[in-house]
Amino acid sequence: MNSKITLLVVQGVILFPALLWKIYQLTRAPGDVARWMVTACLASFAAAYPLGLLAGDVNQPEPGRIVPLLFQHIFLCGLVFALACFFLFSALPGSRARRGWRRSRWARPSW
């Protein structure tokens, strides 16, 4: 078996049970904002994972394969946003973190 395929299978086998475990933890403590952000990271990556497999090898993309790649990148941007929120909410107390998030450009675009 190709090592790239093996890595993809192992990644999928680890990702989806981890997402289920985090969702279970989230149901046990729904008030923990940092746990919400970790779960959002895993959910974004779980949504982007099959789209990356669907896009295939993108070194020489065909026009039909660019659409799954676009949506994969959108979900990966959501992952980065959730990761930034995780660090914000885990480093600051809840009220200060919420005020900092509201003042940021992420919550209020400038257009």
PDB file of N, CA and C in Angstrom:
ATOM      1  N   MET A   1       0.842  -1.172   0.000  1.00  0.00           N
ATOM      2  CA  MET A   1       0.000   0.000   0.000  1.00  0.00           C
ATOM      3  C   MET A   1       0.892   1.242   0.000  1.00  0.00           C
ATOM      4  N   ASN A   2       0.459   2.234  -0.695  1.00  0.00           N
ATOM      5  CA  ASN A   2       1.190   3.484  -0.796  1.00  0.00           C
ATOM      6  C   ASN A   2       1.221   4.167   0.575  1.00  0.00           C
ATOM      7  N   SER A   3       2.346   4.781   0.925  1.00  0.00           N
ATOM      8  CA  SER A   3       2.469   5.414   2.244  1.00  0.00           C
ATOM      9  C   SER A   3       1.544   6.619   2.381  1.00  0.00           C
ATOM     10  N   LYS A   4       1.263   7.310   1.285  1.00  0.00           N
ATOM     11  CA  LYS A   4       0.352   8.447   1.331  1.00  0.00           C
ATOM     12  C   LYS A   4      -1.070   7.995   1.655  1.00  0.00           C
ATOM     13  N   ILE A   5      -1.493   6.900   1.071  1.00  0.00           N
ATOM     14  CA  ILE A   5      -2.825   6.362   1.340  1.00  0.00           C
ATOM     15  C   ILE A   5      -2.913   5.868   2.781  1.00  0.00           C
ATOM     16  N   THR A   6      -1.848   5.242   3.261  1.00  0.00           N
ATOM     17  CA  THR A   6      -1.820   4.776   4.643  1.00  0.00           C
ATOM     18  C   THR A   6      -1.954   5.942   5.611  1.00  0.00           C
ATOM     19  N   LEU A   7      -1.245   7.016   5.346  1.00  0.00           N
ATOM     20  CA  LEU A   7      -1.317   8.195   6.195  1.00  0.00           C
ATOM     21  C   LEU A   7      -2.724   8.798   6.193  1.00  0.00           C
ATOM     22  N   LEU A   8      -3.366   8.845   5.039  1.00  0.00           N
ATOM     23  CA  LEU A   8      -4.729   9.372   4.956  1.00  0.00           C
ATOM     24  C   LEU A   8      -5.722   8.511   5.731  1.00  0.00           C
ATOM     25  N   VAL A   9      -5.559   7.204   5.646  1.00  0.00           N
ATOM     26  CA  VAL A   9      -6.460   6.301   6.370  1.00  0.00           C
ATOM     27  C   VAL A   9      -6.266   6.447   7.877  1.00  0.00           C
ATOM     28  N   VAL A  10      -5.019   6.495   8.322  1.00  0.00           N
ATOM     29  CA  VAL A  10      -4.740   6.659   9.753  1.00  0.00           C
ATOM     30  C   VAL A  10      -5.271   7.996  10.255  1.00  0.00           C
ATOM     31  N   GLN A  11      -5.104   9.027   9.457  1.00  0.00           N
ATOM     32  CA  GLN A  11      -5.602  10.351   9.832  1.00  0.00           C
ATOM     33  C   GLN A  11      -7.126  10.332   9.992  1.00  0.00           C
ATOM     34  N   GLY A  12      -7.827   9.704   9.082  1.00  0.00           N
ATOM     35  CA  GLY A  12      -9.282   9.612   9.187  1.00  0.00           C
ATOM     36  C   GLY A  12      -9.726   8.758  10.351  1.00  0.00           C
ATOM     37  N   VAL A  13      -8.995   7.676  10.618  1.00  0.00           N
ATOM     38  CA  VAL A  13      -9.351   6.793  11.727  1.00  0.00           C
ATOM     39  C   VAL A  13      -9.166   7.501  13.064  1.00  0.00           C
ATOM     40  N   ILE A  14      -8.203   8.377  13.164  1.00  0.00           N
ATOM     41  CA  ILE A  14      -7.980   9.125  14.408  1.00  0.00           C
ATOM     42  C   ILE A  14      -8.932  10.317  14.514  1.00  0.00           C
ATOM     43  N   LEU A  15      -9.202  10.980  13.422  1.00  0.00           N
ATOM     44  CA  LEU A  15      -9.974  12.221  13.441  1.00  0.00           C
ATOM     45  C   LEU A  15     -11.422  12.029  13.885  1.00  0.00           C
ATOM     46  N   PHE A  16     -12.133  11.117  13.294  1.00  0.00           N
ATOM     47  CA  PHE A  16     -13.561  11.012  13.551  1.00  0.00           C
ATOM     48  C   PHE A  16     -13.891  10.502  14.961  1.00  0.00           C
ATOM     49  N   PRO A  17     -13.164   9.515  15.521  1.00  0.00           N
ATOM     50  CA  PRO A  17     -13.415   9.193  16.939  1.00  0.00           C
ATOM     51  C   PRO A  17     -13.050  10.337  17.881  1.00  0.00           C
ATOM     52  N   ALA A  18     -12.018  11.110  17.551  1.00  0.00           N
ATOM     53  CA  ALA A  18     -11.669  12.268  18.385  1.00  0.00           C
ATOM     54  C   ALA A  18     -12.785  13.303  18.361  1.00  0.00           C
ATOM     55  N   LEU A  19     -13.396  13.503  17.206  1.00  0.00           N
ATOM     56  CA  LEU A  19     -14.520  14.433  17.110  1.00  0.00           C
ATOM     57  C   LEU A  19     -15.702  13.934  17.936  1.00  0.00           C
ATOM     58  N   LEU A  20     -15.998  12.666  17.852  1.00  0.00           N
ATOM     59  CA  LEU A  20     -17.098  12.111  18.644  1.00  0.00           C
ATOM     60  C   LEU A  20     -16.819  12.235  20.142  1.00  0.00           C
ATOM     61  N   TRP A  21     -15.576  12.017  20.541  1.00  0.00           N
ATOM     62  CA  TRP A  21     -15.202  12.140  21.946  1.00  0.00           C
ATOM     63  C   TRP A  21     -15.363  13.577  22.431  1.00  0.00           C
ATOM     64  N   LYS A  22     -14.947  14.548  21.610  1.00  0.00           N
ATOM     65  CA  LYS A  22     -15.089  15.956  21.985  1.00  0.00           C
ATOM     66  C   LYS A  22     -16.556  16.376  22.039  1.00  0.00           C
ATOM     67  N   ILE A  23     -17.374  15.866  21.148  1.00  0.00           N
ATOM     68  CA  ILE A  23     -18.803  16.169  21.201  1.00  0.00           C
ATOM     69  C   ILE A  23     -19.406  15.600  22.483  1.00  0.00           C
ATOM     70  N   TYR A  24     -18.994  14.400  22.858  1.00  0.00           N
ATOM     71  CA  TYR A  24     -19.458  13.818  24.119  1.00  0.00           C
ATOM     72  C   TYR A  24     -19.035  14.686  25.303  1.00  0.00           C
ATOM     73  N   GLN A  25     -17.784  15.136  25.329  1.00  0.00           N
ATOM     74  CA  GLN A  25     -17.317  16.006  26.397  1.00  0.00           C
ATOM     75  C   GLN A  25     -18.074  17.327  26.401  1.00  0.00           C
ATOM     76  N   LEU A  26     -18.401  17.823  25.242  1.00  0.00           N
ATOM     77  CA  LEU A  26     -19.134  19.084  25.135  1.00  0.00           C
ATOM     78  C   LEU A  26     -20.544  18.953  25.702  1.00  0.00           C
ATOM     79  N   THR A  27     -21.167  17.804  25.520  1.00  0.00           N
ATOM     80  CA  THR A  27     -22.497  17.606  26.102  1.00  0.00           C
ATOM     81  C   THR A  27     -22.431  17.526  27.622  1.00  0.00           C
ATOM     82  N   ARG A  28     -21.291  17.106  28.152  1.00  0.00           N
ATOM     83  CA  ARG A  28     -21.137  17.020  29.606  1.00  0.00           C
ATOM     84  C   ARG A  28     -20.850  18.379  30.236  1.00  0.00           C
ATOM     85  N   ALA A  29     -20.186  19.280  29.530  1.00  0.00           N
ATOM     86  CA  ALA A  29     -19.849  20.618  30.044  1.00  0.00           C
ATOM     87  C   ALA A  29     -20.087  21.648  28.946  1.00  0.00           C
ATOM     88  N   PRO A  30     -21.342  22.006  28.679  1.00  0.00           N
ATOM     89  CA  PRO A  30     -21.618  22.906  27.554  1.00  0.00           C
ATOM     90  C   PRO A  30     -21.201  24.358  27.797  1.00  0.00           C
ATOM     91  N   GLY A  31     -20.855  24.734  29.012  1.00  0.00           N
ATOM     92  CA  GLY A  31     -20.476  26.119  29.277  1.00  0.00           C
ATOM     93  C   GLY A  31     -19.017  26.434  29.034  1.00  0.00           C
ATOM     94  N   ASP A  32     -18.218  25.443  28.726  1.00  0.00           N
ATOM     95  CA  ASP A  32     -16.780  25.638  28.529  1.00  0.00           C
ATOM     96  C   ASP A  32     -16.525  26.119  27.096  1.00  0.00           C
ATOM     97  N   VAL A  33     -16.187  27.406  26.971  1.00  0.00           N
ATOM     98  CA  VAL A  33     -16.029  27.990  25.641  1.00  0.00           C
ATOM     99  C   VAL A  33     -14.797  27.434  24.936  1.00  0.00           C
ATOM    100  N   ALA A  34     -13.727  27.184  25.679  1.00  0.00           N
ATOM    101  CA  ALA A  34     -12.526  26.623  25.050  1.00  0.00           C
ATOM    102  C   ALA A  34     -12.813  25.242  24.465  1.00  0.00           C
ATOM    103  N   ARG A  35     -13.630  24.459  25.147  1.00  0.00           N
ATOM    104  CA  ARG A  35     -13.998  23.139  24.618  1.00  0.00           C
ATOM    105  C   ARG A  35     -14.851  23.273  23.361  1.00  0.00           C
ATOM    106  N   TRP A  36     -15.710  24.301  23.306  1.00  0.00           N
ATOM    107  CA  TRP A  36     -16.485  24.562  22.090  1.00  0.00           C
ATOM    108  C   TRP A  36     -15.546  24.836  20.921  1.00  0.00           C
ATOM    109  N   MET A  37     -14.485  25.607  21.172  1.00  0.00           N
ATOM    110  CA  MET A  37     -13.559  25.966  20.094  1.00  0.00           C
ATOM    111  C   MET A  37     -12.756  24.756  19.620  1.00  0.00           C
ATOM    112  N   VAL A  38     -12.348  23.896  20.548  1.00  0.00           N
ATOM    113  CA  VAL A  38     -11.632  22.674  20.139  1.00  0.00           C
ATOM    114  C   VAL A  38     -12.548  21.782  19.316  1.00  0.00           C
ATOM    115  N   THR A  39     -13.802  21.680  19.742  1.00  0.00           N
ATOM    116  CA  THR A  39     -14.763  20.877  18.981  1.00  0.00           C
ATOM    117  C   THR A  39     -15.012  21.484  17.604  1.00  0.00           C
ATOM    118  N   ALA A  40     -15.052  22.822  17.545  1.00  0.00           N
ATOM    119  CA  ALA A  40     -15.223  23.483  16.242  1.00  0.00           C
ATOM    120  C   ALA A  40     -14.018  23.240  15.343  1.00  0.00           C
ATOM    121  N   CYS A  41     -12.815  23.222  15.932  1.00  0.00           N
ATOM    122  CA  CYS A  41     -11.609  22.903  15.143  1.00  0.00           C
ATOM    123  C   CYS A  41     -11.717  21.510  14.544  1.00  0.00           C
ATOM    124  N   LEU A  42     -12.063  20.542  15.385  1.00  0.00           N
ATOM    125  CA  LEU A  42     -12.175  19.170  14.892  1.00  0.00           C
ATOM    126  C   LEU A  42     -13.293  19.024  13.871  1.00  0.00           C
ATOM    127  N   ALA A  43     -14.415  19.718  14.095  1.00  0.00           N
ATOM    128  CA  ALA A  43     -15.529  19.627  13.142  1.00  0.00           C
ATOM    129  C   ALA A  43     -15.161  20.263  11.806  1.00  0.00           C
ATOM    130  N   SER A  44     -14.449  21.379  11.847  1.00  0.00           N
ATOM    131  CA  SER A  44     -14.024  22.016  10.590  1.00  0.00           C
ATOM    132  C   SER A  44     -13.059  21.119   9.828  1.00  0.00           C
ATOM    133  N   PHE A  45     -12.146  20.502  10.564  1.00  0.00           N
ATOM    134  CA  PHE A  45     -11.204  19.613   9.897  1.00  0.00           C
ATOM    135  C   PHE A  45     -11.894  18.356   9.383  1.00  0.00           C
ATOM    136  N   ALA A  46     -12.878  17.867  10.150  1.00  0.00           N
ATOM    137  CA  ALA A  46     -13.619  16.686   9.697  1.00  0.00           C
ATOM    138  C   ALA A  46     -14.438  16.995   8.444  1.00  0.00           C
ATOM    139  N   ALA A  47     -14.897  18.235   8.306  1.00  0.00           N
ATOM    140  CA  ALA A  47     -15.627  18.617   7.092  1.00  0.00           C
ATOM    141  C   ALA A  47     -14.671  18.818   5.925  1.00  0.00           C
ATOM    142  N   ALA A  48     -13.464  19.312   6.211  1.00  0.00           N
ATOM    143  CA  ALA A  48     -12.495  19.566   5.145  1.00  0.00           C
ATOM    144  C   ALA A  48     -11.807  18.284   4.678  1.00  0.00           C
ATOM    145  N   TYR A  49     -11.727  17.295   5.539  1.00  0.00           N
ATOM    146  CA  TYR A  49     -10.992  16.063   5.224  1.00  0.00           C
ATOM    147  C   TYR A  49     -11.527  15.341   3.988  1.00  0.00           C
ATOM    148  N   PRO A  50     -12.837  15.020   3.912  1.00  0.00           N
ATOM    149  CA  PRO A  50     -13.301  14.317   2.700  1.00  0.00           C
ATOM    150  C   PRO A  50     -13.222  15.183   1.443  1.00  0.00           C
ATOM    151  N   LEU A  51     -13.343  16.502   1.618  1.00  0.00           N
ATOM    152  CA  LEU A  51     -13.222  17.371   0.446  1.00  0.00           C
ATOM    153  C   LEU A  51     -11.805  17.347  -0.110  1.00  0.00           C
ATOM    154  N   GLY A  52     -10.822  17.242   0.778  1.00  0.00           N
ATOM    155  CA  GLY A  52      -9.439  17.115   0.316  1.00  0.00           C
ATOM    156  C   GLY A  52      -9.203  15.800  -0.405  1.00  0.00           C
ATOM    157  N   LEU A  53      -9.843  14.746   0.088  1.00  0.00           N
ATOM    158  CA  LEU A  53      -9.730  13.457  -0.607  1.00  0.00           C
ATOM    159  C   LEU A  53     -10.429  13.509  -1.960  1.00  0.00           C
ATOM    160  N   LEU A  54     -11.550  14.213  -2.010  1.00  0.00           N
ATOM    161  CA  LEU A  54     -12.310  14.333  -3.253  1.00  0.00           C
ATOM    162  C   LEU A  54     -11.542  15.150  -4.292  1.00  0.00           C
ATOM    163  N   ALA A  55     -10.816  16.171  -3.819  1.00  0.00           N
ATOM    164  CA  ALA A  55     -10.055  17.007  -4.748  1.00  0.00           C
ATOM    165  C   ALA A  55      -8.903  16.234  -5.366  1.00  0.00           C
ATOM    166  N   GLY A  56      -8.390  15.248  -4.659  1.00  0.00           N
ATOM    167  CA  GLY A  56      -7.318  14.428  -5.202  1.00  0.00           C
ATOM    168  C   GLY A  56      -6.003  15.179  -5.294  1.00  0.00           C
ATOM    169  N   ASP A  57      -5.206  14.811  -6.269  1.00  0.00           N
ATOM    170  CA  ASP A  57      -3.911  15.443  -6.476  1.00  0.00           C
ATOM    171  C   ASP A  57      -4.136  16.773  -7.189  1.00  0.00           C
ATOM    172  N   VAL A  58      -3.815  17.856  -6.520  1.00  0.00           N
ATOM    173  CA  VAL A  58      -4.114  19.177  -7.069  1.00  0.00           C
ATOM    174  C   VAL A  58      -2.900  19.832  -7.705  1.00  0.00           C
ATOM    175  N   ASN A  59      -1.878  19.059  -7.999  1.00  0.00           N
ATOM    176  CA  ASN A  59      -0.712  19.635  -8.671  1.00  0.00           C
ATOM    177  C   ASN A  59      -1.069  20.076 -10.087  1.00  0.00           C
ATOM    178  N   GLN A  60      -1.908  19.325 -10.748  1.00  0.00           N
ATOM    179  CA  GLN A  60      -2.396  19.680 -12.079  1.00  0.00           C
ATOM    180  C   GLN A  60      -3.915  19.675 -12.026  1.00  0.00           C
ATOM    181  N   PRO A  61      -4.527  20.690 -11.405  1.00  0.00           N
ATOM    182  CA  PRO A  61      -5.981  20.627 -11.208  1.00  0.00           C
ATOM    183  C   PRO A  61      -6.751  20.796 -12.510  1.00  0.00           C
ATOM    184  N   GLU A  62      -7.806  20.048 -12.598  1.00  0.00           N
ATOM    185  CA  GLU A  62      -8.759  20.205 -13.680  1.00  0.00           C
ATOM    186  C   GLU A  62      -9.872  21.116 -13.166  1.00  0.00           C
ATOM    187  N   PRO A  63     -10.615  21.774 -14.034  1.00  0.00           N
ATOM    188  CA  PRO A  63     -11.643  22.701 -13.554  1.00  0.00           C
ATOM    189  C   PRO A  63     -12.678  22.064 -12.634  1.00  0.00           C
ATOM    190  N   GLY A  64     -12.986  20.793 -12.819  1.00  0.00           N
ATOM    191  CA  GLY A  64     -13.977  20.146 -11.973  1.00  0.00           C
ATOM    192  C   GLY A  64     -13.486  19.872 -10.571  1.00  0.00           C
ATOM    193  N   ARG A  65     -12.179  19.811 -10.366  1.00  0.00           N
ATOM    194  CA  ARG A  65     -11.636  19.481  -9.062  1.00  0.00           C
ATOM    195  C   ARG A  65     -11.357  20.706  -8.200  1.00  0.00           C
ATOM    196  N   ILE A  66     -11.534  21.880  -8.710  1.00  0.00           N
ATOM    197  CA  ILE A  66     -11.214  23.069  -7.938  1.00  0.00           C
ATOM    198  C   ILE A  66     -12.324  23.383  -6.934  1.00  0.00           C
ATOM    199  N   VAL A  67     -13.555  23.027  -7.213  1.00  0.00           N
ATOM    200  CA  VAL A  67     -14.673  23.342  -6.318  1.00  0.00           C
ATOM    201  C   VAL A  67     -14.526  22.635  -4.965  1.00  0.00           C
ATOM    202  N   PRO A  68     -14.234  21.322  -4.900  1.00  0.00           N
ATOM    203  CA  PRO A  68     -14.023  20.721  -3.574  1.00  0.00           C
ATOM    204  C   PRO A  68     -12.819  21.334  -2.846  1.00  0.00           C
ATOM    205  N   LEU A  69     -11.819  21.714  -3.600  1.00  0.00           N
ATOM    206  CA  LEU A  69     -10.653  22.333  -2.994  1.00  0.00           C
ATOM    207  C   LEU A  69     -11.015  23.694  -2.387  1.00  0.00           C
ATOM    208  N   LEU A  70     -11.878  24.438  -3.061  1.00  0.00           N
ATOM    209  CA  LEU A  70     -12.336  25.722  -2.537  1.00  0.00           C
ATOM    210  C   LEU A  70     -13.067  25.540  -1.212  1.00  0.00           C
ATOM    211  N   PHE A  71     -13.982  24.579  -1.162  1.00  0.00           N
ATOM    212  CA  PHE A  71     -14.716  24.348   0.073  1.00  0.00           C
ATOM    213  C   PHE A  71     -13.813  23.780   1.169  1.00  0.00           C
ATOM    214  N   GLN A  72     -12.822  22.995   0.781  1.00  0.00           N
ATOM    215  CA  GLN A  72     -11.864  22.519   1.770  1.00  0.00           C
ATOM    216  C   GLN A  72     -11.134  23.701   2.401  1.00  0.00           C
ATOM    217  N   HIS A  73     -10.731  24.648   1.601  1.00  0.00           N
ATOM    218  CA  HIS A  73     -10.029  25.814   2.127  1.00  0.00           C
ATOM    219  C   HIS A  73     -10.940  26.690   2.983  1.00  0.00           C
ATOM    220  N   ILE A  74     -12.214  26.765   2.643  1.00  0.00           N
ATOM    221  CA  ILE A  74     -13.163  27.516   3.471  1.00  0.00           C
ATOM    222  C   ILE A  74     -13.275  26.874   4.849  1.00  0.00           C
ATOM    223  N   PHE A  75     -13.389  25.560   4.896  1.00  0.00           N
ATOM    224  CA  PHE A  75     -13.460  24.875   6.185  1.00  0.00           C
ATOM    225  C   PHE A  75     -12.148  24.990   6.961  1.00  0.00           C
ATOM    226  N   LEU A  76     -11.028  24.988   6.264  1.00  0.00           N
ATOM    227  CA  LEU A  76      -9.753  25.157   6.950  1.00  0.00           C
ATOM    228  C   LEU A  76      -9.607  26.568   7.506  1.00  0.00           C
ATOM    229  N   CYS A  77     -10.179  27.563   6.839  1.00  0.00           N
ATOM    230  CA  CYS A  77     -10.204  28.922   7.410  1.00  0.00           C
ATOM    231  C   CYS A  77     -11.049  28.950   8.678  1.00  0.00           C
ATOM    232  N   GLY A  78     -12.139  28.212   8.692  1.00  0.00           N
ATOM    233  CA  GLY A  78     -12.938  28.086   9.912  1.00  0.00           C
ATOM    234  C   GLY A  78     -12.149  27.425  11.030  1.00  0.00           C
ATOM    235  N   LEU A  79     -11.320  26.456  10.682  1.00  0.00           N
ATOM    236  CA  LEU A  79     -10.463  25.809  11.670  1.00  0.00           C
ATOM    237  C   LEU A  79      -9.490  26.811  12.275  1.00  0.00           C
ATOM    238  N   VAL A  80      -8.875  27.643  11.458  1.00  0.00           N
ATOM    239  CA  VAL A  80      -7.917  28.632  11.949  1.00  0.00           C
ATOM    240  C   VAL A  80      -8.625  29.648  12.848  1.00  0.00           C
ATOM    241  N   PHE A  81      -9.828  30.084  12.477  1.00  0.00           N
ATOM    242  CA  PHE A  81     -10.587  31.016  13.305  1.00  0.00           C
ATOM    243  C   PHE A  81     -10.918  30.391  14.654  1.00  0.00           C
ATOM    244  N   ALA A  82     -11.370  29.132  14.651  1.00  0.00           N
ATOM    245  CA  ALA A  82     -11.702  28.465  15.906  1.00  0.00           C
ATOM    246  C   ALA A  82     -10.457  28.265  16.772  1.00  0.00           C
ATOM    247  N   LEU A  83      -9.321  28.010  16.143  1.00  0.00           N
ATOM    248  CA  LEU A  83      -8.079  27.859  16.901  1.00  0.00           C
ATOM    249  C   LEU A  83      -7.664  29.173  17.542  1.00  0.00           C
ATOM    250  N   ALA A  84      -7.815  30.287  16.811  1.00  0.00           N
ATOM    251  CA  ALA A  84      -7.501  31.599  17.386  1.00  0.00           C
ATOM    252  C   ALA A  84      -8.446  31.910  18.541  1.00  0.00           C
ATOM    253  N   CYS A  85      -9.726  31.585  18.396  1.00  0.00           N
ATOM    254  CA  CYS A  85     -10.673  31.793  19.494  1.00  0.00           C
ATOM    255  C   CYS A  85     -10.345  30.904  20.682  1.00  0.00           C
ATOM    256  N   PHE A  86      -9.881  29.685  20.432  1.00  0.00           N
ATOM    257  CA  PHE A  86      -9.482  28.804  21.531  1.00  0.00           C
ATOM    258  C   PHE A  86      -8.376  29.445  22.354  1.00  0.00           C
ATOM    259  N   PHE A  87      -7.353  29.960  21.688  1.00  0.00           N
ATOM    260  CA  PHE A  87      -6.266  30.581  22.429  1.00  0.00           C
ATOM    261  C   PHE A  87      -6.737  31.834  23.162  1.00  0.00           C
ATOM    262  N   LEU A  88      -7.619  32.598  22.557  1.00  0.00           N
ATOM    263  CA  LEU A  88      -8.149  33.794  23.197  1.00  0.00           C
ATOM    264  C   LEU A  88      -8.950  33.436  24.442  1.00  0.00           C
ATOM    265  N   PHE A  89      -9.853  32.472  24.327  1.00  0.00           N
ATOM    266  CA  PHE A  89     -10.716  32.115  25.445  1.00  0.00           C
ATOM    267  C   PHE A  89     -10.003  31.284  26.512  1.00  0.00           C
ATOM    268  N   SER A  90      -8.915  30.630  26.183  1.00  0.00           N
ATOM    269  CA  SER A  90      -8.203  29.880  27.211  1.00  0.00           C
ATOM    270  C   SER A  90      -7.175  30.746  27.931  1.00  0.00           C
ATOM    271  N   ALA A  91      -6.754  31.856  27.330  1.00  0.00           N
ATOM    272  CA  ALA A  91      -5.749  32.712  27.957  1.00  0.00           C
ATOM    273  C   ALA A  91      -6.363  33.790  28.837  1.00  0.00           C
ATOM    274  N   LEU A  92      -7.562  34.232  28.508  1.00  0.00           N
ATOM    275  CA  LEU A  92      -8.188  35.338  29.242  1.00  0.00           C
ATOM    276  C   LEU A  92      -9.418  34.848  29.999  1.00  0.00           C
ATOM    277  N   PRO A  93      -9.800  35.573  31.038  1.00  0.00           N
ATOM    278  CA  PRO A  93     -11.088  35.254  31.678  1.00  0.00           C
ATOM    279  C   PRO A  93     -12.232  35.447  30.688  1.00  0.00           C
ATOM    280  N   GLY A  94     -13.351  34.797  30.947  1.00  0.00           N
ATOM    281  CA  GLY A  94     -14.455  34.780  29.989  1.00  0.00           C
ATOM    282  C   GLY A  94     -14.943  36.144  29.547  1.00  0.00           C
ATOM    283  N   SER A  95     -15.153  37.062  30.481  1.00  0.00           N
ATOM    284  CA  SER A  95     -15.700  38.370  30.096  1.00  0.00           C
ATOM    285  C   SER A  95     -14.696  39.177  29.278  1.00  0.00           C
ATOM    286  N   ARG A  96     -13.417  39.134  29.647  1.00  0.00           N
ATOM    287  CA  ARG A  96     -12.399  39.867  28.868  1.00  0.00           C
ATOM    288  C   ARG A  96     -12.212  39.264  27.485  1.00  0.00           C
ATOM    289  N   ALA A  97     -12.283  37.952  27.399  1.00  0.00           N
ATOM    290  CA  ALA A  97     -12.116  37.294  26.103  1.00  0.00           C
ATOM    291  C   ALA A  97     -13.277  37.631  25.176  1.00  0.00           C
ATOM    292  N   ARG A  98     -14.498  37.692  25.726  1.00  0.00           N
ATOM    293  CA  ARG A  98     -15.651  38.041  24.893  1.00  0.00           C
ATOM    294  C   ARG A  98     -15.558  39.477  24.398  1.00  0.00           C
ATOM    295  N   ARG A  99     -15.107  40.386  25.277  1.00  0.00           N
ATOM    296  CA  ARG A  99     -14.933  41.779  24.844  1.00  0.00           C
ATOM    297  C   ARG A  99     -13.844  41.877  23.783  1.00  0.00           C
ATOM    298  N   GLY A 100     -12.755  41.148  23.961  1.00  0.00           N
ATOM    299  CA  GLY A 100     -11.674  41.165  22.970  1.00  0.00           C
ATOM    300  C   GLY A 100     -12.108  40.594  21.646  1.00  0.00           C
ATOM    301  N   TRP A 101     -12.952  39.568  21.685  1.00  0.00           N
ATOM    302  CA  TRP A 101     -13.437  38.979  20.436  1.00  0.00           C
ATOM    303  C   TRP A 101     -14.380  39.938  19.719  1.00  0.00           C
ATOM    304  N   ARG A 102     -15.213  40.632  20.480  1.00  0.00           N
ATOM    305  CA  ARG A 102     -16.154  41.571  19.861  1.00  0.00           C
ATOM    306  C   ARG A 102     -15.435  42.757  19.225  1.00  0.00           C
ATOM    307  N   ARG A 103     -14.327  43.182  19.824  1.00  0.00           N
ATOM    308  CA  ARG A 103     -13.585  44.317  19.285  1.00  0.00           C
ATOM    309  C   ARG A 103     -12.704  43.934  18.104  1.00  0.00           C
ATOM    310  N   SER A 104     -12.474  42.666  17.915  1.00  0.00           N
ATOM    311  CA  SER A 104     -11.554  42.239  16.857  1.00  0.00           C
ATOM    312  C   SER A 104     -12.178  42.428  15.489  1.00  0.00           C
ATOM    313  N   ARG A 105     -11.348  42.426  14.489  1.00  0.00           N
ATOM    314  CA  ARG A 105     -11.827  42.553  13.110  1.00  0.00           C
ATOM    315  C   ARG A 105     -12.520  41.280  12.647  1.00  0.00           C
ATOM    316  N   TRP A 106     -12.293  40.145  13.338  1.00  0.00           N
ATOM    317  CA  TRP A 106     -12.939  38.897  12.961  1.00  0.00           C
ATOM    318  C   TRP A 106     -14.447  39.019  13.142  1.00  0.00           C
ATOM    319  N   ALA A 107     -14.856  39.655  14.240  1.00  0.00           N
ATOM    320  CA  ALA A 107     -16.278  39.741  14.525  1.00  0.00           C
ATOM    321  C   ALA A 107     -16.940  40.910  13.805  1.00  0.00           C
ATOM    322  N   ARG A 108     -16.154  41.890  13.409  1.00  0.00           N
ATOM    323  CA  ARG A 108     -16.701  43.094  12.790  1.00  0.00           C
ATOM    324  C   ARG A 108     -15.875  43.445  11.561  1.00  0.00           C
ATOM    325  N   PRO A 109     -16.190  42.878  10.409  1.00  0.00           N
ATOM    326  CA  PRO A 109     -15.409  43.202   9.205  1.00  0.00           C
ATOM    327  C   PRO A 109     -15.508  44.687   8.857  1.00  0.00           C
ATOM    328  N   SER A 110     -14.500  45.181   8.170  1.00  0.00           N
ATOM    329  CA  SER A 110     -14.425  46.612   7.891  1.00  0.00           C
ATOM    330  C   SER A 110     -15.088  47.010   6.571  1.00  0.00           C
ATOM    331  N   TRP A 111     -15.698  46.086   5.870  1.00  0.00           N
ATOM    332  CA  TRP A 111     -16.293  46.484   4.598  1.00  0.00           C
ATOM    333  C   TRP A 111     -17.562  47.133   4.863  1.00  0.00           C
TER     334      TRP A 111
END
